[in-house]
mmCIF file with all atom_site columns, C-alpha atoms in Angstrom:
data_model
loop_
_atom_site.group_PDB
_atom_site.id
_atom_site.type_symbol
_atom_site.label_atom_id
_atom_site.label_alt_id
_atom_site.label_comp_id
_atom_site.label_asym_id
_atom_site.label_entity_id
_atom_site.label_seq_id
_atom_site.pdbx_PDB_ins_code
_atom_site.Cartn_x
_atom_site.Cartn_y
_atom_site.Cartn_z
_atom_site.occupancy
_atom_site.B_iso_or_equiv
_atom_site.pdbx_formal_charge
_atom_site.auth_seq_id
_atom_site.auth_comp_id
_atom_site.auth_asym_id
_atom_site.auth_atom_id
_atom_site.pdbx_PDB_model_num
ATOM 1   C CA . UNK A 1 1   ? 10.082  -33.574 -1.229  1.00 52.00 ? 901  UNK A CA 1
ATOM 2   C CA . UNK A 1 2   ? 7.731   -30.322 -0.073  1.00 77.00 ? 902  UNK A CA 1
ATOM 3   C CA . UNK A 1 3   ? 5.363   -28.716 -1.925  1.00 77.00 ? 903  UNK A CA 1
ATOM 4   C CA . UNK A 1 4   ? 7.854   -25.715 -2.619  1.00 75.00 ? 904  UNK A CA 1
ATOM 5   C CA . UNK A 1 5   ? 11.077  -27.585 -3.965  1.00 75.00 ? 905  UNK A CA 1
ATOM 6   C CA . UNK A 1 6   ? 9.125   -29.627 -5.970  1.00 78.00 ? 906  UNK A CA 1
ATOM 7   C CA . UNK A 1 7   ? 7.203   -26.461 -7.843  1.00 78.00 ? 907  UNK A CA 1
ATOM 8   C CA . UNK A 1 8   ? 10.564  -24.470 -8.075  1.00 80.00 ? 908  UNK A CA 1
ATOM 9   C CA . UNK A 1 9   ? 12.076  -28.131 -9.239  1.00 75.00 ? 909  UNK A CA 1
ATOM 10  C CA . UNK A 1 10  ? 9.305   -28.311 -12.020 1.00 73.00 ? 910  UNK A CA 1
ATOM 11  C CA . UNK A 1 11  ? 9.608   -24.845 -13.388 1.00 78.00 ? 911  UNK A CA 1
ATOM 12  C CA . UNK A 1 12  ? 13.562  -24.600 -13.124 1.00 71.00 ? 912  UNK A CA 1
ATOM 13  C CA . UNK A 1 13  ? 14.494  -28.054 -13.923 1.00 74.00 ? 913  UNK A CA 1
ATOM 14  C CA . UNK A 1 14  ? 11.679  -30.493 -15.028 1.00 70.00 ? 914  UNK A CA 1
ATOM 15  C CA . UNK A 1 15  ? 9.793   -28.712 -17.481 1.00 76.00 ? 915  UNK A CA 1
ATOM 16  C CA . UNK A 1 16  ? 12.242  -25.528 -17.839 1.00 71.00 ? 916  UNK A CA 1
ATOM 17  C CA . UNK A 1 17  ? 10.653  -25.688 -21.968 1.00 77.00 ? 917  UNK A CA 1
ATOM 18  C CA . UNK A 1 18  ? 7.241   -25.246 -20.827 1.00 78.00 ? 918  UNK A CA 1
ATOM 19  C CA . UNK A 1 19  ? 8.140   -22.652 -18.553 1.00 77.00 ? 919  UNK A CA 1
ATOM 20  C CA . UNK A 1 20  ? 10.018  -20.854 -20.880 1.00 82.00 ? 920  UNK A CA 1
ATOM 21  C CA . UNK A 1 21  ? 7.094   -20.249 -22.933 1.00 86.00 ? 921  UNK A CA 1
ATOM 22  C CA . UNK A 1 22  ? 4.700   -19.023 -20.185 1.00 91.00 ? 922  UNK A CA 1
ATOM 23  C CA . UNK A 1 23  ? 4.936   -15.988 -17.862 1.00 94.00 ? 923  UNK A CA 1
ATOM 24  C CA . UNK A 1 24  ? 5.202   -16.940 -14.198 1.00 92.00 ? 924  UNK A CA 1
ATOM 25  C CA . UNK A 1 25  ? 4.349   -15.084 -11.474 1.00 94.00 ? 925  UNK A CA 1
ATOM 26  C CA . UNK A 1 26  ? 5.578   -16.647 -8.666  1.00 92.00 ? 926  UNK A CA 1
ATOM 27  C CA . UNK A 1 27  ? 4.446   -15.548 -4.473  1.00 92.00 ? 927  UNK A CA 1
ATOM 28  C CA . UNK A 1 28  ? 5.164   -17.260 -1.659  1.00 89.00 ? 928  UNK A CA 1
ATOM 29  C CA . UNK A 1 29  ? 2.556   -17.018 0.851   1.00 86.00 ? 929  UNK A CA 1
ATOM 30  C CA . UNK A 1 30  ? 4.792   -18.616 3.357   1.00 79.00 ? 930  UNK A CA 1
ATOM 31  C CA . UNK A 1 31  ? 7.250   -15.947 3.225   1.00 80.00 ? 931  UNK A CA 1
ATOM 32  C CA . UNK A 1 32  ? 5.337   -12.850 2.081   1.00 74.00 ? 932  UNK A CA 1
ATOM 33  C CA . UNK A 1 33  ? 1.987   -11.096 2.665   1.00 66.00 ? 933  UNK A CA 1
ATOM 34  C CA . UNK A 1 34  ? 2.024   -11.627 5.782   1.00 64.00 ? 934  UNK A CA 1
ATOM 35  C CA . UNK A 1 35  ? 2.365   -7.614  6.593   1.00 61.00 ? 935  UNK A CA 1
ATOM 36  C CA . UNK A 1 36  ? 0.461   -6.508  3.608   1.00 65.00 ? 936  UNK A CA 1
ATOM 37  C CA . UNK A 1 37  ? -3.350  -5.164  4.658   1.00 68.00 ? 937  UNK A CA 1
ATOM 38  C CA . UNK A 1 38  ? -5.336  -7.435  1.802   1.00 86.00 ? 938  UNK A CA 1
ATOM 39  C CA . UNK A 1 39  ? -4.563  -10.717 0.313   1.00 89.00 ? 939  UNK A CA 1
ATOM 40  C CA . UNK A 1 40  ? -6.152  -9.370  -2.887  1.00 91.00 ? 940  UNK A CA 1
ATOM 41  C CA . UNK A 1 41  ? -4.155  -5.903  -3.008  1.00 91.00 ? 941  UNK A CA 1
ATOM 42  C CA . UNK A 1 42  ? -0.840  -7.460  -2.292  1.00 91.00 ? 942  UNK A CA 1
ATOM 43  C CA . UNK A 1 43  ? -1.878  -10.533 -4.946  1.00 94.00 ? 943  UNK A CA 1
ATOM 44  C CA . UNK A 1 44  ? -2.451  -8.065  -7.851  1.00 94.00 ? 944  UNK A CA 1
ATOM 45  C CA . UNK A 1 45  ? 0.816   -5.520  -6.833  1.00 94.00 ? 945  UNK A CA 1
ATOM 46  C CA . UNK A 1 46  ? 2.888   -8.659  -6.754  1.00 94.00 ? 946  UNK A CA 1
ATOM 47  C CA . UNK A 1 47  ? 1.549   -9.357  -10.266 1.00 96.00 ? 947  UNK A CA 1
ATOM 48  C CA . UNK A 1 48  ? 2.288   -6.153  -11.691 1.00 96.00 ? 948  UNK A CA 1
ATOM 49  C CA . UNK A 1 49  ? 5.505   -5.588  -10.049 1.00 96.00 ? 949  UNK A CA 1
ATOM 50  C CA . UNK A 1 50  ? 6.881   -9.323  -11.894 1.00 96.00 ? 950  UNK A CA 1
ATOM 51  C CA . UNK A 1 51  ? 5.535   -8.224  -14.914 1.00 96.00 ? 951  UNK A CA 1
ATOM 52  C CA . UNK A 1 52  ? 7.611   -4.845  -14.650 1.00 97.00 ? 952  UNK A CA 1
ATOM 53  C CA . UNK A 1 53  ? 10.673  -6.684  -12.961 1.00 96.00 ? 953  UNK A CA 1
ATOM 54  C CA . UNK A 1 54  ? 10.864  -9.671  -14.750 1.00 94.00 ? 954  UNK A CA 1
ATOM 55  C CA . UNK A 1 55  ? 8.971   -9.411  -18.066 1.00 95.00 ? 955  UNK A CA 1
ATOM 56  C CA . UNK A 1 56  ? 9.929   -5.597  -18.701 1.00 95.00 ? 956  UNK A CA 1
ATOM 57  C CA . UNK A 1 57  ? 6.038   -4.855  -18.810 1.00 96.00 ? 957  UNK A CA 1
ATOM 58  C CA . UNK A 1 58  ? 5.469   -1.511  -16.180 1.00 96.00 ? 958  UNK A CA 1
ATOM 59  C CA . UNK A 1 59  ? 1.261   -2.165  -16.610 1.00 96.00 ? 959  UNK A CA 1
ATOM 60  C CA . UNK A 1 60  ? 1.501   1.813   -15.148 1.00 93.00 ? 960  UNK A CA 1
ATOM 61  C CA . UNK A 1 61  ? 3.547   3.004   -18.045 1.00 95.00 ? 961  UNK A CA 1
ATOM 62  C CA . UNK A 1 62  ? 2.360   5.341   -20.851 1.00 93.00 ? 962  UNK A CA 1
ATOM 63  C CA . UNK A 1 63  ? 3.402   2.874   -23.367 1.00 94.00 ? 963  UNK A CA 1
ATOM 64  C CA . UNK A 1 64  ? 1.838   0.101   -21.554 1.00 94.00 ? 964  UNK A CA 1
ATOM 65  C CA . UNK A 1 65  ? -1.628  2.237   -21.541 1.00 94.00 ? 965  UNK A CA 1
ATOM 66  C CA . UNK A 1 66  ? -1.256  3.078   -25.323 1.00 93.00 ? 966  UNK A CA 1
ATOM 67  C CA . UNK A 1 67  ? -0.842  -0.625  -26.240 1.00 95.00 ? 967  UNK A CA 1
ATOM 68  C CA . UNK A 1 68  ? -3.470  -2.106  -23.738 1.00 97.00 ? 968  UNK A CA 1
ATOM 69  C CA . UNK A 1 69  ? -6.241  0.200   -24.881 1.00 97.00 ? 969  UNK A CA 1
ATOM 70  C CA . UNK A 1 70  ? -4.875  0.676   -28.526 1.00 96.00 ? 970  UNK A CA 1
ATOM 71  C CA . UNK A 1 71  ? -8.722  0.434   -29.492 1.00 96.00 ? 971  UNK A CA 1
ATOM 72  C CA . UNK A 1 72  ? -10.467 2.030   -27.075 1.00 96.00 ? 972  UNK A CA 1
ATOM 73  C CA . UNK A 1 73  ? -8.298  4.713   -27.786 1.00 96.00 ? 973  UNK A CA 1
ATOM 74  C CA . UNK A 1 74  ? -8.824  4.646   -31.361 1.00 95.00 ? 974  UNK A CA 1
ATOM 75  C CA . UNK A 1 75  ? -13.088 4.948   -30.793 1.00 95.00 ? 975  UNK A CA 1
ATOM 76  C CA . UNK A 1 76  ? -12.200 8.039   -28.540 1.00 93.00 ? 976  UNK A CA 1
ATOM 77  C CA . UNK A 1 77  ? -9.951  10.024  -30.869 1.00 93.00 ? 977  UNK A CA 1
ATOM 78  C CA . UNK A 1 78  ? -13.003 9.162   -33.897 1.00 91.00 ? 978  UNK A CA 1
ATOM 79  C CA . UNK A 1 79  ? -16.076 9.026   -32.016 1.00 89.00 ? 979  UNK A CA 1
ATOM 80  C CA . UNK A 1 80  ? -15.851 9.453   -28.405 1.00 87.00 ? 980  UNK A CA 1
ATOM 81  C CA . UNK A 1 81  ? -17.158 12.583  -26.740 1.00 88.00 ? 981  UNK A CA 1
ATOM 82  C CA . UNK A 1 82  ? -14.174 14.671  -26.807 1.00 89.00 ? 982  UNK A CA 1
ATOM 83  C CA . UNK A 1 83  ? -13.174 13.647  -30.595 1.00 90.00 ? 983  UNK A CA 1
ATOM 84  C CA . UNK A 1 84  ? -14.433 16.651  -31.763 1.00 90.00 ? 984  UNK A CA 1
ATOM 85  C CA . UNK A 1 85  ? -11.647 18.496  -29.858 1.00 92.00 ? 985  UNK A CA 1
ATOM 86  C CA . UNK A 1 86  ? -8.818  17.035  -31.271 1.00 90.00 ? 986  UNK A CA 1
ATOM 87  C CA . UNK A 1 87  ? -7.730  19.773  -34.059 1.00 89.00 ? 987  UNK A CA 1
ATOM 88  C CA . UNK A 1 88  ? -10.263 22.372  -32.554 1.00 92.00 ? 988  UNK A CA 1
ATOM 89  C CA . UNK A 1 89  ? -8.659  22.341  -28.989 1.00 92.00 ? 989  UNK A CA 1
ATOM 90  C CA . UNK A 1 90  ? -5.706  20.021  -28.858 1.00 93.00 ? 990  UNK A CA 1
ATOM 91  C CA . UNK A 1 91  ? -5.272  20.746  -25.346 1.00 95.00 ? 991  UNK A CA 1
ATOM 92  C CA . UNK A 1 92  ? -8.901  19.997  -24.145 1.00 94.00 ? 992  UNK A CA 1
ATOM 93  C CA . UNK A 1 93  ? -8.794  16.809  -25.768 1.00 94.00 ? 993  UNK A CA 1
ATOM 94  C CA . UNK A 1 94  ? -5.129  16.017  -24.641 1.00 94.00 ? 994  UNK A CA 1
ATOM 95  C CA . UNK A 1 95  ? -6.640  16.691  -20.917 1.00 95.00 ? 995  UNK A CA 1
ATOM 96  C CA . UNK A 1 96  ? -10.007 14.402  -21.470 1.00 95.00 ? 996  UNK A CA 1
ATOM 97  C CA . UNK A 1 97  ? -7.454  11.285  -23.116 1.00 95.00 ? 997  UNK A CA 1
ATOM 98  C CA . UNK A 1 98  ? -5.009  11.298  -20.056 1.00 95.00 ? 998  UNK A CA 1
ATOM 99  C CA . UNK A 1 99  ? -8.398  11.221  -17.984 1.00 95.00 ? 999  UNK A CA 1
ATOM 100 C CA . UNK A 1 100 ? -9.725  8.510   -20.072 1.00 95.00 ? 1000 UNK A CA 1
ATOM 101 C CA . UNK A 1 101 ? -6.808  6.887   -19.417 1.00 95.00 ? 1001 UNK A CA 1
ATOM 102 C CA . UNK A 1 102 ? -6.725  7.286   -15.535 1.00 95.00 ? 1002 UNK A CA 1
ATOM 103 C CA . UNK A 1 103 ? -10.033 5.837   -15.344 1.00 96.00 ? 1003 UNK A CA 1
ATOM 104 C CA . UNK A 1 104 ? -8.780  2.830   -17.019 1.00 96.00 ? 1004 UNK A CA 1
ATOM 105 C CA . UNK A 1 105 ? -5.852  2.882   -14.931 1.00 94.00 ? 1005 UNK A CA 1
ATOM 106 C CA . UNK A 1 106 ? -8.355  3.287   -11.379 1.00 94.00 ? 1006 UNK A CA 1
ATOM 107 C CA . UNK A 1 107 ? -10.361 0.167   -12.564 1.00 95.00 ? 1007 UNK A CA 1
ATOM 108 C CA . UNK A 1 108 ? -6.909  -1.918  -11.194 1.00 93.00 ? 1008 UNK A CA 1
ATOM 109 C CA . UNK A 1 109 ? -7.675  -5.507  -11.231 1.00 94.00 ? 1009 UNK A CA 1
ATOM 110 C CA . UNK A 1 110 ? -9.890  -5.074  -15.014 1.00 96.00 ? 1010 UNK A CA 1
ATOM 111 C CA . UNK A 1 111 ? -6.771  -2.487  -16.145 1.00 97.00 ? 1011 UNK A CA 1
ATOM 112 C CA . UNK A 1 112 ? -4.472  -5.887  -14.875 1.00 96.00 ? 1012 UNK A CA 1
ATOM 113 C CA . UNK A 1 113 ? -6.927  -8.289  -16.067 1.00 97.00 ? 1013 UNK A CA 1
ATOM 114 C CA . UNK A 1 114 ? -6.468  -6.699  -19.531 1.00 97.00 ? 1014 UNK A CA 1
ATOM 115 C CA . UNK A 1 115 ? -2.612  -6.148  -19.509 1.00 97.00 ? 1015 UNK A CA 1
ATOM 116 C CA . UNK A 1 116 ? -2.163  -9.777  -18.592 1.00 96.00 ? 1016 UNK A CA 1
ATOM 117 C CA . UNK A 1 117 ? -3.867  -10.849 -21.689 1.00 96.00 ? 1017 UNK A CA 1
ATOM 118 C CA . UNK A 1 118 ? -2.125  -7.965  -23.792 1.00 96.00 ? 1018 UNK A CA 1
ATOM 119 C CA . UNK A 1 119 ? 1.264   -9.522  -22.719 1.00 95.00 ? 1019 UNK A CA 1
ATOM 120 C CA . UNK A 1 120 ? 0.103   -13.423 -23.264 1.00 95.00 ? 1020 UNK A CA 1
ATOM 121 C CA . UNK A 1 121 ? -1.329  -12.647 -26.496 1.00 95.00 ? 1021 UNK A CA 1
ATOM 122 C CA . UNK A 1 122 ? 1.641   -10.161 -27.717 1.00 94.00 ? 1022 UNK A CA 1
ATOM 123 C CA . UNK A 1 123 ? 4.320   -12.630 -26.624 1.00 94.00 ? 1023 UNK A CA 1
ATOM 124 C CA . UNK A 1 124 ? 2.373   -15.886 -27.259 1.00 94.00 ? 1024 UNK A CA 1
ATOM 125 C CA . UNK A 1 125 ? 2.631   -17.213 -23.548 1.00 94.00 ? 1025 UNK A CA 1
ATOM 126 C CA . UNK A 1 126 ? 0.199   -18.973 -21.280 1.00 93.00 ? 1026 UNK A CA 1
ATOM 127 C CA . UNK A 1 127 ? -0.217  -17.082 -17.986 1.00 95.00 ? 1027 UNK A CA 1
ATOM 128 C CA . UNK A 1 128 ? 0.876   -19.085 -14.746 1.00 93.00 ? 1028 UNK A CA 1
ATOM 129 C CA . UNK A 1 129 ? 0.559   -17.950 -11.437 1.00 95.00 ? 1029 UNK A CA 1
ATOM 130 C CA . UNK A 1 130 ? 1.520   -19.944 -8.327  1.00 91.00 ? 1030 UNK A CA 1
ATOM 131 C CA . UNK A 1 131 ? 0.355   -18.712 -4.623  1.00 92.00 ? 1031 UNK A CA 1
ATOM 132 C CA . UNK A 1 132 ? 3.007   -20.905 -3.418  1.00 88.00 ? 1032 UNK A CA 1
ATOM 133 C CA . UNK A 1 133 ? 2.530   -22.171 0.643   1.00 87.00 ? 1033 UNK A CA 1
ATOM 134 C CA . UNK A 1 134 ? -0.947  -20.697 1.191   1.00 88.00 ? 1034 UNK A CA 1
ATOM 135 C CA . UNK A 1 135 ? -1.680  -24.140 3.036   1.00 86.00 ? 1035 UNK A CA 1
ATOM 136 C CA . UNK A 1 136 ? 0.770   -22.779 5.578   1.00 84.00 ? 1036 UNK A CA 1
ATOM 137 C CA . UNK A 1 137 ? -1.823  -19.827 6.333   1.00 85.00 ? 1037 UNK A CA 1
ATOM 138 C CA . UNK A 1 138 ? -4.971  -19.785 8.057   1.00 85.00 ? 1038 UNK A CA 1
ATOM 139 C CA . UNK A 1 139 ? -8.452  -20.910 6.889   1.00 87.00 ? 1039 UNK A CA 1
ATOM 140 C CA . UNK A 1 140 ? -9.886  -17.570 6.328   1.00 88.00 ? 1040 UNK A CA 1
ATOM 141 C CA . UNK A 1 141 ? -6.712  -16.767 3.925   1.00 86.00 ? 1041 UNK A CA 1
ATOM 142 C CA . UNK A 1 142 ? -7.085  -20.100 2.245   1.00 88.00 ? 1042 UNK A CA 1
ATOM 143 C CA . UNK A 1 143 ? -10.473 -19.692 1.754   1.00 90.00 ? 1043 UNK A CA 1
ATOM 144 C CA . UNK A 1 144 ? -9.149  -15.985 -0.194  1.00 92.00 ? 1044 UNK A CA 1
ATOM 145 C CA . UNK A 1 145 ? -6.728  -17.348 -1.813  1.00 92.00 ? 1045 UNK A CA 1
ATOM 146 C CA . UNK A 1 146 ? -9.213  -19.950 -3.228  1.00 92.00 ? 1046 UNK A CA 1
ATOM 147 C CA . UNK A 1 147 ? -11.425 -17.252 -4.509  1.00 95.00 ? 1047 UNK A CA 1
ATOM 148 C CA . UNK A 1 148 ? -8.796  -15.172 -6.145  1.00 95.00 ? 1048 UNK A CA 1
ATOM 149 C CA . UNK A 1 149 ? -7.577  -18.044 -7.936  1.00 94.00 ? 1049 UNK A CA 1
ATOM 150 C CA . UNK A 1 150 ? -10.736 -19.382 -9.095  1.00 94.00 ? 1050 UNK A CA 1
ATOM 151 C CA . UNK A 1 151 ? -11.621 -15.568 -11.183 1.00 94.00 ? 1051 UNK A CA 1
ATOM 152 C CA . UNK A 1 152 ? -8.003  -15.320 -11.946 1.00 95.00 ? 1052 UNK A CA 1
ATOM 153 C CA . UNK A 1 153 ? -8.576  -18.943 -13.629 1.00 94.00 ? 1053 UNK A CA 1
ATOM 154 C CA . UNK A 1 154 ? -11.859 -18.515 -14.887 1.00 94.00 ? 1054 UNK A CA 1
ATOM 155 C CA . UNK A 1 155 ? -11.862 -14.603 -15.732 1.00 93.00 ? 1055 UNK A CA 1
ATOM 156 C CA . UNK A 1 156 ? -8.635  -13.673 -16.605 1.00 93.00 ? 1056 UNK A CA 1
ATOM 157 C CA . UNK A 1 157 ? -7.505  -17.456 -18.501 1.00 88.00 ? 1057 UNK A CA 1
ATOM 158 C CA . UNK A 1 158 ? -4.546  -17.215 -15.644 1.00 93.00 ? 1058 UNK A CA 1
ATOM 159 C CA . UNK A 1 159 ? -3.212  -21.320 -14.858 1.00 92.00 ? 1059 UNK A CA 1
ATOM 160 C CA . UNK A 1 160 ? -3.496  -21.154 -10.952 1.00 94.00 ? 1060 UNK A CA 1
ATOM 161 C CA . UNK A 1 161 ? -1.169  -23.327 -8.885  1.00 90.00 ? 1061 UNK A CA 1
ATOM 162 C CA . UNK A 1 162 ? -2.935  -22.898 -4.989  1.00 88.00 ? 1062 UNK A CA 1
ATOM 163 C CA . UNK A 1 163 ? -1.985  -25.657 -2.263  1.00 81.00 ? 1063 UNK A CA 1
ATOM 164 C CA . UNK A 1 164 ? -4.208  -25.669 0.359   1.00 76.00 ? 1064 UNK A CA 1
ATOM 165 C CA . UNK A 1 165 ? -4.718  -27.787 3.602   1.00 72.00 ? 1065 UNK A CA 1
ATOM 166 C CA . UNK A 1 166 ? -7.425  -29.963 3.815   1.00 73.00 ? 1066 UNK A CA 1
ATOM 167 C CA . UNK A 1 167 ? -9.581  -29.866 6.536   1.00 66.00 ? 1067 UNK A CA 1
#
């Protein structure tokens, strides 16, 4: 049995329970990425795209923002810079959250980082995320995929699932 049947046999089949109470994020770097200009850009689009499409979680959404920086949010409408604006000049302050906000929003992989452990936390679910077939891609991509997963497993508390060819 390959690699492949065998992880889609474990999460579909096998251990289906502890599946259901995790969020996968499956890619398949046999099959995709191949096209895409940066293993790290098309990793962390991939993630937020099955987080929209699959666990109804659009990390670009204004809800999304509101609840990911809930307390950040608070500090800047009590004692941030532009607090003082909020009754005196409603739309000055309106204009100085939104760019708060994009900021946030511009810092991608810490704005994903942090929606990641918004979702585990607010639905109780371990993280998993397999880079299915990436021992079917060069060194140099292996090697990138190894690096990605190791801060996406030590910085983000993400379980990593990475074949690679030995060499």
């Amino acid at each position: 049995v390959g690699k492949t049947t065998f992880i889609k046999n474990l999460i579909n089949v096998e251990a289906v329970a502890a599946f259901q109470n995790a969020i996968t994020i499956y890619i398949d770097l046999g099959t995709e990425a191949a096209l895409a200009s940066g293993l790290r850009e098309y990793i962390l689009e991939s993630i937020s795209r099955v987080l929209d499409e699959t666990y109804g979680f659009d990390v670009k959404s204004k809800s999304a923002a509101e609840s990911i920086y809930h307390e950040d949010l608070k500090k800047f409408a009590t004692t941030g810079l532009y607090a003082e604006f909020k009754e005196s000049n409603p739309d000055l302050y309106q204009s100085k959250r939104i760019a708060f906000l994009e900021d946030k929003f511009a810092q991608r992989d810490e704005h994903l980082r942090l929606a990641l452990q918004h979702v585990s936390l607010g639905r109780k679910k371990q993280i998993v995320l397999v880079l299915d077939n990436t021992d079917q891609r060069g060194a140099t991509t292996q090697d990138e995929a190894f690096i990605i997963g190791q801060e996406l497993a030590h910085r983000w508390s993400v379980l990593v699932y990475l074949p690679l060819r030995p060499e």
